[in-house]
Tab-separated table of C-alpha atoms in Angstrom:
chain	number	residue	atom	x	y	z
A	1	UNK	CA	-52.879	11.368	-26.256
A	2	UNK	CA	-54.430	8.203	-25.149
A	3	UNK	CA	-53.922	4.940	-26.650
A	4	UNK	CA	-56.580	3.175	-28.546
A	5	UNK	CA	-58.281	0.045	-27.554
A	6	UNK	CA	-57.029	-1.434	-30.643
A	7	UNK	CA	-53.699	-0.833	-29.984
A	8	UNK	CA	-54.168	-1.742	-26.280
A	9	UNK	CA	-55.945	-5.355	-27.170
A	10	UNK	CA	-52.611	-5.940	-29.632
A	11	UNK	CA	-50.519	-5.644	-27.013
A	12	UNK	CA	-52.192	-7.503	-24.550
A	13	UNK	CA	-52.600	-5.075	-22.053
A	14	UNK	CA	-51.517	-1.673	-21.358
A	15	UNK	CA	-48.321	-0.354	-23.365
A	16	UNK	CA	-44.788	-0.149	-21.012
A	17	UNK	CA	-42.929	2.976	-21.534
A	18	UNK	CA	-39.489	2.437	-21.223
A	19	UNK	CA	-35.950	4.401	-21.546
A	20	UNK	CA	-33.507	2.277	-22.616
A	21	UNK	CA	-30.510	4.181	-21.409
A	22	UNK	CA	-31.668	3.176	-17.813
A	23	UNK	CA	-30.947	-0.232	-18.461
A	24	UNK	CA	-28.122	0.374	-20.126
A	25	UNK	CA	-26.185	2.597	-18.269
A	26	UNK	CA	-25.171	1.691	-14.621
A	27	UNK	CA	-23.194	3.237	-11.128
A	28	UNK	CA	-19.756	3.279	-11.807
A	29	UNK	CA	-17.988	1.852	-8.835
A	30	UNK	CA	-14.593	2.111	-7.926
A	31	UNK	CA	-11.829	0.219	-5.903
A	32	UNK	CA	-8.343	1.008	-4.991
A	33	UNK	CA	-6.146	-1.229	-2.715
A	34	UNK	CA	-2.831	-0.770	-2.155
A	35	UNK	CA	0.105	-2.184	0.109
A	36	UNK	CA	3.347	-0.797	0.848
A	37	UNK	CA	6.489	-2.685	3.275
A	38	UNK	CA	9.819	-0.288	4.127
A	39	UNK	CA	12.480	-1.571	5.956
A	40	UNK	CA	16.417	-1.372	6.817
A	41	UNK	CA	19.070	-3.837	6.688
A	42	UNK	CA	21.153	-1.597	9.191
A	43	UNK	CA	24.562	-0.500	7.678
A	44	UNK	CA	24.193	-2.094	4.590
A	45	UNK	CA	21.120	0.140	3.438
A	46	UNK	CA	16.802	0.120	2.853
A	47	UNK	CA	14.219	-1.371	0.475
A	48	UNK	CA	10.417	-0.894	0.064
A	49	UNK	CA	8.589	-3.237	-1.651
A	50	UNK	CA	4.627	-2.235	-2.837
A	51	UNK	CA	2.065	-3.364	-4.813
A	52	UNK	CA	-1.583	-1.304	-5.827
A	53	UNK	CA	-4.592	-2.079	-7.294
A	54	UNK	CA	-7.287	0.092	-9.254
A	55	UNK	CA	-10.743	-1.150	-11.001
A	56	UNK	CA	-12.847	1.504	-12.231
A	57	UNK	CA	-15.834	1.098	-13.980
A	58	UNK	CA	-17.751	3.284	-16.013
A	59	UNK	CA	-21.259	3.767	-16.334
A	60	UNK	CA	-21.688	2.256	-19.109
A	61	UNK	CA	-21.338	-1.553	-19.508
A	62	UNK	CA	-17.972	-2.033	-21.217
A	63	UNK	CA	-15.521	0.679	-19.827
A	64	UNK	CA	-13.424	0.157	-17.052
A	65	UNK	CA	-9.910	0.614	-16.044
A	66	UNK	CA	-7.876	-1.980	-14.256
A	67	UNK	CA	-4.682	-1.299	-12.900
A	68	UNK	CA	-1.870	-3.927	-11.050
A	69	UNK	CA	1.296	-2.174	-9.944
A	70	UNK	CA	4.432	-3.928	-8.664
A	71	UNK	CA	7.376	-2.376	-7.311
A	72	UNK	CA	10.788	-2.830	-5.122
A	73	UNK	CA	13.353	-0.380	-4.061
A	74	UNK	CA	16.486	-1.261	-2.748
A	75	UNK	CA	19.199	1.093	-1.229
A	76	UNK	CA	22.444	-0.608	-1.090
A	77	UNK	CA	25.756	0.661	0.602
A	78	UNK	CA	27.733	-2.278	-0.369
A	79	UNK	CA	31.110	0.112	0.550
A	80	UNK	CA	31.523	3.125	2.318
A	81	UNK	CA	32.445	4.507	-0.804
A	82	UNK	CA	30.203	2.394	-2.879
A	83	UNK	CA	26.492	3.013	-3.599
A	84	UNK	CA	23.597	0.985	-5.447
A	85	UNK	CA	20.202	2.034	-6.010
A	86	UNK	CA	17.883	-0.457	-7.940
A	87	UNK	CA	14.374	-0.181	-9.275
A	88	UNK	CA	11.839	-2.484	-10.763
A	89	UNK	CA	8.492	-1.536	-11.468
A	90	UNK	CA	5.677	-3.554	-12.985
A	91	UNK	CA	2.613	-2.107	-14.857
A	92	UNK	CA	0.012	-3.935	-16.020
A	93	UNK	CA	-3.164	-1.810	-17.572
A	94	UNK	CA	-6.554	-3.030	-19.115
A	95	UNK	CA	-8.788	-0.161	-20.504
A	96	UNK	CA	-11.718	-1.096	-22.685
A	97	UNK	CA	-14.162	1.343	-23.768
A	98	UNK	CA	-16.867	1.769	-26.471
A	99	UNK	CA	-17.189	4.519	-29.454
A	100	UNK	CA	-18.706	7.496	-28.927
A	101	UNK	CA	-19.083	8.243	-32.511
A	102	UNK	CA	-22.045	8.496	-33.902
A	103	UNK	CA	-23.017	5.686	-34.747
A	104	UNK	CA	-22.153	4.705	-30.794
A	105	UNK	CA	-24.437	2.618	-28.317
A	106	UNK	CA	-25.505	5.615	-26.599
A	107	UNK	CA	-27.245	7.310	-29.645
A	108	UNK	CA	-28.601	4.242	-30.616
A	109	UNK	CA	-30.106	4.054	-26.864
A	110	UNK	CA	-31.842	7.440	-27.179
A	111	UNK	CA	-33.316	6.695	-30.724
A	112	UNK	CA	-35.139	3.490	-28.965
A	113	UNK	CA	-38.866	4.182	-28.931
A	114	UNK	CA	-40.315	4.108	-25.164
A	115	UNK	CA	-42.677	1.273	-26.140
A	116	UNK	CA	-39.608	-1.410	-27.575
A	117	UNK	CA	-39.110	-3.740	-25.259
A	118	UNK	CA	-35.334	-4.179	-25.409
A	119	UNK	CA	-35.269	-6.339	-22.356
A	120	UNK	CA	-35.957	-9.372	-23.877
A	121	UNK	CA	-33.916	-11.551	-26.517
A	122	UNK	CA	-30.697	-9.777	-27.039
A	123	UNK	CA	-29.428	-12.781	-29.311
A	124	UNK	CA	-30.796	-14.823	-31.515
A	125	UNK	CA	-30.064	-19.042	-31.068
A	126	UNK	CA	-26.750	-19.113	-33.424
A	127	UNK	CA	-25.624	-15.694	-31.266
A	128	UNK	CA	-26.693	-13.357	-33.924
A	129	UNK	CA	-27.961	-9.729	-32.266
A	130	UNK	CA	-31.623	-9.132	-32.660
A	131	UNK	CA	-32.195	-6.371	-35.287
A	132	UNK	CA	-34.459	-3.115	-34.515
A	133	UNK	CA	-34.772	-2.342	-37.366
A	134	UNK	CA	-32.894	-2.799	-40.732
A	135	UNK	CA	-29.397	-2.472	-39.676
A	136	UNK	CA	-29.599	-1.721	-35.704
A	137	UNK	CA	-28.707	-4.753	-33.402
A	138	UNK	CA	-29.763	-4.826	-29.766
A	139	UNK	CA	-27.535	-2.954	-27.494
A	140	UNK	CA	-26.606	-6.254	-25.152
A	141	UNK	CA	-24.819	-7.468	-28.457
A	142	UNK	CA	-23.166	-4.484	-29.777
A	143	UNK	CA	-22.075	-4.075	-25.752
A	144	UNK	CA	-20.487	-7.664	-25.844
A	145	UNK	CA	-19.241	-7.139	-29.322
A	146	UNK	CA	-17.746	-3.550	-30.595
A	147	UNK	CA	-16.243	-1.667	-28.255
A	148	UNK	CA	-11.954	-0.664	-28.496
A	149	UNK	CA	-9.583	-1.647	-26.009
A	150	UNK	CA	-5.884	-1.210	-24.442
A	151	UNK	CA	-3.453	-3.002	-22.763
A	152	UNK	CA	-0.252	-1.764	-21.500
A	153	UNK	CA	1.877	-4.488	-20.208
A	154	UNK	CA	5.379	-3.586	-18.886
A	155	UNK	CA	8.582	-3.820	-16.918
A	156	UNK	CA	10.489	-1.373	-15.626
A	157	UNK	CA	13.918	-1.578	-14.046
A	158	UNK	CA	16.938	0.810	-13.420
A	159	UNK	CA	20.242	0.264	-11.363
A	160	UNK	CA	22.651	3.630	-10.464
A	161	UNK	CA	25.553	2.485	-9.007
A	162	UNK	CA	27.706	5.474	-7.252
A	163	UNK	CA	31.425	5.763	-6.047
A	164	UNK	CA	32.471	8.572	-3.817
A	165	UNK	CA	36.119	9.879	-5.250
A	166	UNK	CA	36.545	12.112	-1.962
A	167	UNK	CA	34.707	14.835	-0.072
A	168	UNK	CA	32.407	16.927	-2.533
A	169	UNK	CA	33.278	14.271	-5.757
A	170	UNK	CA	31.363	11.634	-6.624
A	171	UNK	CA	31.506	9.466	-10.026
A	172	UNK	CA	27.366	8.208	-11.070
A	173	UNK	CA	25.840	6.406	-14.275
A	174	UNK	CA	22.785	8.610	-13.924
């Protein structure tokens, strides 16, 4: 199981052994911040106003899920028969992610032999991928360039507005 001196001289030195998935795949860290305000305007009613933040990564390079949430509540009595309640939310959601197919980065990252050194050139001058192999480009390019993604991008708003007839009756648009 040893390597040969011919081999050896070739390289210039003893062969490195490496698995690719270690430099591939990473610790997937996580943040959430969020921020909330309540309050009261006395008689005439209460809001709450809040706003969140997520970022998730993955362990691999590409996936991740960020997350910016906007929102405001406001209670209204504007009679003391008449009621308002207003929402408005805002969502906005970015979610790449690569294939896990099988022709996906991470079975290309096991079929790596130990002794490629993948962490050199990952691109070529003109930004072409480096090829191992006939028709396998280095993972740094296939990370920057195939992998799916979604973004959700919306608003969100709803009013109820509610008159008290009498005692027990009340007349909503919910």
């Amino acid at each position: 199981d040893a390597v040969s001196a011919e081999v050896t001289a070739h390289n210039g030195g003893p062969l490195k052994f490496q698995d690719a998935r270690e430099a591939y795949y990473q610790t997937a860290k996580s943040t959430e911040n969020s921020l909330r305000a309540m309050g009261s305007m006395g008689q005439a009613g209460t809001y709450t106003f809040g706003v969140s933040y997520t970022d998730q990564h993955d362990i691999n390079p590409v996936g991740k899920l960020q997350r910016l949430n906007l929102s405001a509540n406001v209670n209204l009595n504007m009679s003391s028969y008449l009621h308002s309640a207003t929402s408005v939310q805002r969502i906005h959601t970015y979610n790449p992610w690569v294939s896990d197919s099988y022709s996906s980065i991470q079975r290309r990252l096991k079929l790596i032999p130990p002794s490629v050194d993948y962490s050199s050139k990952q691109f070529n001058a003109d930004g072409t991928p480096v090829m191992w192999g006939s028709n396998d480009p280095s993972f740094g390019w296939v990370v920057a360039n195939e992998y799916y993604e979604s973004t959700v991008d919306r608003w969100i708003l709803s009013e109820r507005i509610q008159a008290d007839l009498r005692p027990g009756l009340s007349l909503a648009n919910t």
